[in-house]
Amino acid sequence: MRAPRTSPLPPVSRSRLEPGRSVPSRTLQPVLGPPLTLPDPERLTHVQFRRFAGCPVCNLHLRSVVLRHEEIERAGIREVVLFHSPAEELREHVSHLPFAVVADPDKLLYAEFGVEAHRKALLDPRAWPAIVRAVLSGVGDLLRGRGRLPATVQPGGRIGLPADFLVTPGGRIAALKYGEHVYDQWSVDELLGHAAQLRTVG
């Protein structure tokens, strides 16, 4: 399923957002599980923009989120992860994840949140160690009979940049990060730090 749209549609922004910007309320349909509301009315929402289904570097990062997912939830944060692959393709790659994954093959939310693609996503030397680790990890999973190769053709491209947004229950973007290369995203510690800072201020 595609990322559902609000009615009427909010203005689509092609530019980057800033902290303090409001996010229109909407209902999203994950590829597995029940619909969810963004923003979550009761807790913070960490919205991650990733690349395509089966992306090795995305999988490498999401493993770190899975390992500490209970800790993230105890901090009052809901994880919502977006990929720009069709739901039917994405579903087989994310069935093991304990948080909501949303397909946005038309990149509607990517455009609205100002999430970009650039050739530097893979060419930046800072990304290369993570790319090597991701490929080796993916090969190991395949040899053990786990995991699947991504589709050969990626209509949404392979040079997407990651982005993180921490959204309050009231719909305000409290913190954000636009990645400069394919593995430039918040660590779990950074996410928890942003949430803790909000509790201190609030």
Short mmCIF file of C-alpha atoms in Angstrom, two decimals:
data_model
loop_
_atom_site.label_atom_id
_atom_site.label_comp_id
_atom_site.label_asym_id
_atom_site.label_seq_id
_atom_site.Cartn_x
_atom_site.Cartn_y
_atom_site.Cartn_z
CA MET A 1 0.00 0.00 0.00
CA ARG A 2 1.11 3.51 -0.61
CA ALA A 3 1.46 6.05 2.17
CA PRO A 4 -2.11 7.30 2.71
CA ARG A 5 -2.76 10.95 2.11
CA THR A 6 -4.64 13.45 4.22
CA SER A 7 -7.61 15.23 2.72
CA PRO A 8 -7.02 17.86 1.60
CA LEU A 9 -3.35 17.31 0.89
CA PRO A 10 -0.96 19.60 2.80
CA PRO A 11 1.37 21.70 0.65
CA VAL A 12 4.30 19.60 -0.56
CA SER A 13 7.66 21.04 0.45
CA ARG A 14 10.71 20.37 -1.66
CA SER A 15 12.92 22.20 0.82
CA ARG A 16 14.33 20.99 4.10
CA LEU A 17 12.26 21.48 7.23
CA GLU A 18 13.41 23.16 10.42
CA PRO A 19 12.85 22.28 14.10
CA GLY A 20 9.58 23.74 15.31
CA ARG A 21 7.73 23.04 12.05
CA SER A 22 4.31 21.43 12.49
CA VAL A 23 3.50 18.07 10.91
CA PRO A 24 -0.10 17.66 9.66
CA SER A 25 -1.95 14.78 11.30
CA ARG A 26 -2.50 11.77 9.07
CA THR A 27 -3.13 8.04 9.15
CA LEU A 28 -0.47 5.74 7.73
CA GLN A 29 -0.88 2.09 6.81
CA PRO A 30 2.20 0.00 7.66
CA VAL A 31 3.01 -2.93 5.38
CA LEU A 32 2.21 -5.15 8.39
CA GLY A 33 -0.05 -4.39 11.31
CA PRO A 34 -2.82 -1.87 11.96
CA PRO A 35 -2.95 1.74 10.79
CA LEU A 36 -1.13 4.32 12.88
CA THR A 37 -1.51 8.03 13.46
CA LEU A 38 1.32 10.46 12.81
CA PRO A 39 1.93 12.20 15.11
CA ASP A 40 1.23 9.68 17.84
CA PRO A 41 -1.13 11.48 20.27
CA GLU A 42 0.51 10.00 23.37
CA ARG A 43 4.25 9.74 22.73
CA LEU A 44 7.11 10.96 20.64
CA THR A 45 7.46 9.55 17.16
CA HIS A 46 10.84 8.88 15.57
CA VAL A 47 10.30 8.97 11.81
CA GLN A 48 13.16 7.42 9.84
CA PHE A 49 13.47 7.75 6.08
CA ARG A 50 15.46 4.89 4.60
CA ARG A 51 16.10 3.73 1.02
CA PHE A 52 14.77 0.63 -0.73
CA ALA A 53 13.60 -2.79 0.44
CA GLY A 54 16.57 -4.99 1.25
CA CYS A 55 19.05 -2.08 1.33
CA PRO A 56 22.10 -3.59 3.10
CA VAL A 57 23.14 -0.34 4.80
CA CYS A 58 19.60 0.33 6.00
CA ASN A 59 19.42 -3.19 7.40
CA LEU A 60 22.72 -2.69 9.23
CA HIS A 61 21.39 0.39 10.99
CA LEU A 62 17.96 -1.07 11.74
CA ARG A 63 19.61 -4.00 13.51
CA SER A 64 20.94 -1.54 16.10
CA VAL A 65 17.42 -0.15 16.53
CA VAL A 66 15.94 -3.63 16.94
CA LEU A 67 18.49 -4.53 19.62
CA ARG A 68 17.46 -1.52 21.71
CA HIS A 69 13.81 -1.25 20.73
CA GLU A 70 12.53 -1.97 24.23
CA GLU A 71 14.76 0.79 25.59
CA ILE A 72 13.45 3.17 22.93
CA GLU A 73 9.86 2.36 23.84
CA ARG A 74 10.56 2.84 27.56
CA ALA A 75 11.77 6.33 26.67
CA GLY A 76 8.31 7.06 25.25
CA ILE A 77 9.29 6.90 21.58
CA ARG A 78 7.46 5.15 18.76
CA GLU A 79 9.51 4.06 15.75
CA VAL A 80 8.10 4.57 12.24
CA VAL A 81 10.36 3.68 9.31
CA LEU A 82 9.69 4.62 5.68
CA PHE A 83 11.07 3.02 2.54
CA HIS A 84 10.44 4.09 -1.05
CA SER A 85 9.65 0.56 -2.25
CA PRO A 86 6.19 -0.89 -2.97
CA ALA A 87 4.49 -2.55 -0.01
CA GLU A 88 4.39 -5.99 -1.62
CA GLU A 89 8.16 -5.92 -2.15
CA LEU A 90 8.93 -4.37 1.22
CA ARG A 91 6.79 -6.75 3.25
CA GLU A 92 9.04 -9.78 2.72
CA HIS A 93 12.11 -7.86 3.92
CA VAL A 94 10.71 -6.37 7.15
CA SER A 95 8.42 -9.03 8.63
CA HIS A 96 10.88 -9.56 11.52
CA LEU A 97 11.00 -5.91 12.61
CA PRO A 98 9.19 -4.99 15.86
CA PHE A 99 8.14 -1.53 14.69
CA ALA A 100 5.98 -0.02 11.96
CA VAL A 101 7.35 0.10 8.41
CA VAL A 102 5.55 2.21 5.80
CA ALA A 103 5.90 2.00 2.02
CA ASP A 104 6.03 5.30 0.14
CA PRO A 105 6.91 4.26 -3.44
CA ASP A 106 5.87 7.60 -4.90
CA LYS A 107 8.05 9.43 -2.35
CA LEU A 108 5.19 11.69 -1.32
CA LEU A 109 6.33 11.92 2.29
CA TYR A 110 9.97 12.11 1.23
CA ALA A 111 9.09 15.25 -0.74
CA GLU A 112 6.97 16.70 2.04
CA PHE A 113 9.75 16.25 4.59
CA GLY A 114 12.44 17.48 2.21
CA VAL A 115 14.33 14.16 2.14
CA GLU A 116 16.74 14.10 -0.78
CA ALA A 117 18.77 11.77 -2.98
CA HIS A 118 22.30 12.51 -4.17
CA ARG A 119 25.21 10.59 -5.67
CA LYS A 120 27.28 11.52 -2.62
CA ALA A 121 25.13 9.04 -0.68
CA LEU A 122 27.49 6.26 -1.80
CA LEU A 123 30.56 8.21 -2.89
CA ASP A 124 31.29 9.87 0.43
CA PRO A 125 34.31 8.04 1.95
CA ARG A 126 32.73 8.30 5.40
CA ALA A 127 30.09 5.82 4.23
CA TRP A 128 32.49 3.20 2.89
CA PRO A 129 33.25 1.31 6.15
CA ALA A 130 29.52 0.90 6.79
CA ILE A 131 28.93 -0.20 3.20
CA VAL A 132 31.60 -2.91 3.54
CA ARG A 133 30.19 -4.09 6.88
CA ALA A 134 26.66 -4.10 5.46
CA VAL A 135 27.63 -6.13 2.40
CA LEU A 136 29.59 -8.67 4.46
CA SER A 137 26.73 -8.99 6.93
CA GLY A 138 24.23 -9.43 4.11
CA VAL A 139 26.33 -12.14 2.47
CA GLY A 140 26.58 -13.93 5.82
CA ASP A 141 22.79 -13.84 6.23
CA LEU A 142 22.27 -15.24 2.73
CA LEU A 143 24.74 -18.08 3.36
CA ARG A 144 22.85 -18.95 6.56
CA GLY A 145 19.56 -18.98 4.68
CA ARG A 146 18.36 -15.71 6.16
CA GLY A 147 17.59 -12.49 4.35
CA ARG A 148 16.80 -11.75 0.72
CA LEU A 149 18.56 -9.88 -2.01
CA PRO A 150 17.01 -6.55 -2.98
CA ALA A 151 15.27 -6.28 -6.33
CA THR A 152 17.63 -5.65 -9.24
CA VAL A 153 15.63 -2.66 -10.44
CA GLN A 154 14.90 0.11 -7.97
CA PRO A 155 12.45 2.66 -9.47
CA GLY A 156 13.05 5.00 -6.54
CA GLY A 157 16.80 4.88 -7.04
CA ARG A 158 19.75 3.71 -4.94
CA ILE A 159 21.24 7.05 -3.94
CA GLY A 160 18.78 8.19 -1.31
CA LEU A 161 20.00 9.96 1.81
CA PRO A 162 18.65 9.03 5.25
CA ALA A 163 16.77 11.43 7.49
CA ASP A 164 15.50 11.39 11.08
CA PHE A 165 12.67 13.40 12.63
CA LEU A 166 11.51 13.42 16.25
CA VAL A 167 7.88 14.54 16.35
CA THR A 168 6.01 15.51 19.51
CA PRO A 169 2.44 14.34 20.24
CA GLY A 170 1.33 17.86 19.33
CA GLY A 171 2.84 17.50 15.87
CA ARG A 172 5.92 19.69 16.29
CA ILE A 173 9.29 18.61 14.90
CA ALA A 174 11.43 18.74 18.03
CA ALA A 175 14.68 17.63 16.38
CA LEU A 176 15.83 16.42 12.99
CA LYS A 177 18.81 15.24 11.00
CA TYR A 178 19.35 15.14 7.25
CA GLY A 179 22.07 12.64 6.43
CA GLU A 180 25.06 13.68 4.34
CA HIS A 181 25.80 10.12 3.19
CA VAL A 182 24.10 6.74 3.18
CA TYR A 183 25.07 5.86 6.76
CA ASP A 184 24.68 9.28 8.33
CA GLN A 185 21.78 8.97 10.74
CA TRP A 186 21.07 9.23 14.46
CA SER A 187 22.45 6.45 16.57
CA VAL A 188 20.11 5.07 19.23
CA ASP A 189 22.06 7.01 21.85
CA GLU A 190 21.54 10.25 19.94
CA LEU A 191 17.81 9.54 19.60
CA LEU A 192 17.49 8.86 23.32
CA GLY A 193 19.49 12.00 24.05
CA HIS A 194 17.07 14.15 22.07
CA ALA A 195 14.14 12.61 23.91
CA ALA A 196 15.79 13.17 27.29
CA GLN A 197 16.47 16.79 26.43
CA LEU A 198 12.81 17.28 25.58
CA ARG A 199 11.77 15.86 28.95
CA THR A 200 14.19 18.21 30.69
CA VAL A 201 12.93 21.26 28.82
CA GLY A 202 9.30 20.25 29.04
#
